[in-house]
mmCIF file of C-alpha atoms in Angstrom:
data_model
loop_
_atom_site.group_PDB
_atom_site.id
_atom_site.type_symbol
_atom_site.label_atom_id
_atom_site.label_comp_id
_atom_site.label_asym_id
_atom_site.label_seq_id
_atom_site.Cartn_x
_atom_site.Cartn_y
_atom_site.Cartn_z
ATOM 1 C CA MET A 1 39.336 -6.380 -3.316
ATOM 2 C CA ILE A 2 40.848 -8.444 -6.272
ATOM 3 C CA SER A 3 45.165 -9.061 -5.418
ATOM 4 C CA ASN A 4 47.326 -8.185 -8.636
ATOM 5 C CA GLU A 5 48.042 -12.351 -8.740
ATOM 6 C CA GLN A 6 44.260 -12.261 -9.094
ATOM 7 C CA LEU A 7 44.291 -9.937 -11.706
ATOM 8 C CA ILE A 8 47.168 -10.902 -13.286
ATOM 9 C CA GLU A 9 45.841 -14.493 -13.995
ATOM 10 C CA ARG A 10 42.316 -12.932 -15.242
ATOM 11 C CA PHE A 11 44.682 -11.183 -17.685
ATOM 12 C CA LYS A 12 45.824 -14.339 -18.746
ATOM 13 C CA SER A 13 43.217 -15.777 -18.929
ATOM 14 C CA ILE A 14 41.471 -13.425 -21.619
ATOM 15 C CA LEU A 15 44.855 -13.540 -23.439
ATOM 16 C CA LYS A 16 44.249 -17.649 -24.227
ATOM 17 C CA PHE A 17 40.608 -16.958 -24.665
ATOM 18 C CA GLU A 18 41.218 -13.839 -27.380
ATOM 19 C CA GLU A 19 43.897 -15.628 -28.867
ATOM 20 C CA ASP A 20 41.762 -18.990 -29.013
ATOM 21 C CA PHE A 21 39.291 -17.172 -30.738
ATOM 22 C CA LYS A 22 41.192 -14.976 -32.892
ATOM 23 C CA ASN A 23 42.439 -17.986 -34.933
ATOM 24 C CA GLU A 24 39.571 -19.656 -35.036
ATOM 25 C CA TYR A 25 38.262 -16.708 -37.006
ATOM 26 C CA GLU A 26 41.557 -16.737 -38.930
ATOM 27 C CA GLU A 27 40.853 -20.953 -39.872
ATOM 28 C CA PHE A 28 36.760 -19.793 -40.804
ATOM 29 C CA LEU A 29 38.322 -17.283 -43.584
ATOM 30 C CA GLY A 30 39.813 -19.513 -45.567
ATOM 31 C CA ARG A 31 36.599 -21.374 -45.658
ATOM 32 C CA LEU A 32 34.447 -18.384 -46.874
ATOM 33 C CA HIS A 33 33.415 -17.463 -50.275
ATOM 34 C CA ASN A 34 30.499 -14.598 -49.597
ATOM 35 C CA GLN A 35 32.940 -11.620 -49.739
ATOM 36 C CA VAL A 36 30.636 -9.255 -47.443
ATOM 37 C CA ALA A 37 30.983 -12.289 -44.625
ATOM 38 C CA MET A 38 35.180 -11.963 -44.872
ATOM 39 C CA VAL A 39 34.614 -8.332 -44.602
ATOM 40 C CA LYS A 40 32.751 -8.373 -41.299
ATOM 41 C CA ILE A 41 34.902 -11.684 -40.067
ATOM 42 C CA LYS A 42 38.303 -9.749 -41.191
ATOM 43 C CA LEU A 43 37.224 -6.798 -38.938
ATOM 44 C CA ILE A 44 36.211 -9.313 -35.931
ATOM 45 C CA ARG A 45 39.530 -10.670 -36.425
ATOM 46 C CA ASP A 46 41.095 -7.451 -35.930
ATOM 47 C CA TRP A 47 39.510 -6.074 -33.532
ATOM 48 C CA GLU A 48 40.113 -9.676 -31.145
ATOM 49 C CA ILE A 49 43.654 -8.484 -32.001
ATOM 50 C CA GLU A 50 43.826 -5.265 -30.820
ATOM 51 C CA HIS A 51 41.577 -6.682 -27.405
ATOM 52 C CA ILE A 52 45.031 -8.924 -27.047
ATOM 53 C CA ASN A 53 47.271 -6.256 -27.762
ATOM 54 C CA LEU A 54 44.807 -4.164 -25.184
ATOM 55 C CA ALA A 55 45.228 -7.140 -22.628
ATOM 56 C CA GLN A 56 48.991 -7.788 -22.827
ATOM 57 C CA GLU A 57 49.529 -3.742 -22.701
ATOM 58 C CA LEU A 58 47.734 -4.447 -19.064
ATOM 59 C CA LEU A 59 49.000 -7.300 -18.024
ATOM 60 C CA SER A 60 52.380 -5.911 -18.444
ATOM 61 C CA ILE A 61 51.711 -2.839 -16.109
ATOM 62 C CA VAL A 62 50.201 -5.253 -13.365
ATOM 63 C CA GLN A 63 53.100 -7.741 -13.707
ATOM 64 C CA TYR A 64 55.472 -4.446 -13.434
ATOM 65 C CA THR A 65 53.301 -3.287 -10.823
ATOM 66 C CA ASP A 66 53.357 -6.172 -8.436
#
């Protein structure tokens, strides 16, 4: 069984990965000129932001219960 400390570290790793990914999408958006690609990248970026928010909420819950 995974300990709370291990779970916290996993969530922190997920958050870093998601933040890095989101930043890469935002940088890529600045170079795009294709409207269809821009819309799709924005959708993916928005999904990443939602994923970050969920991971932050879960991290807070796990840290609070630790």
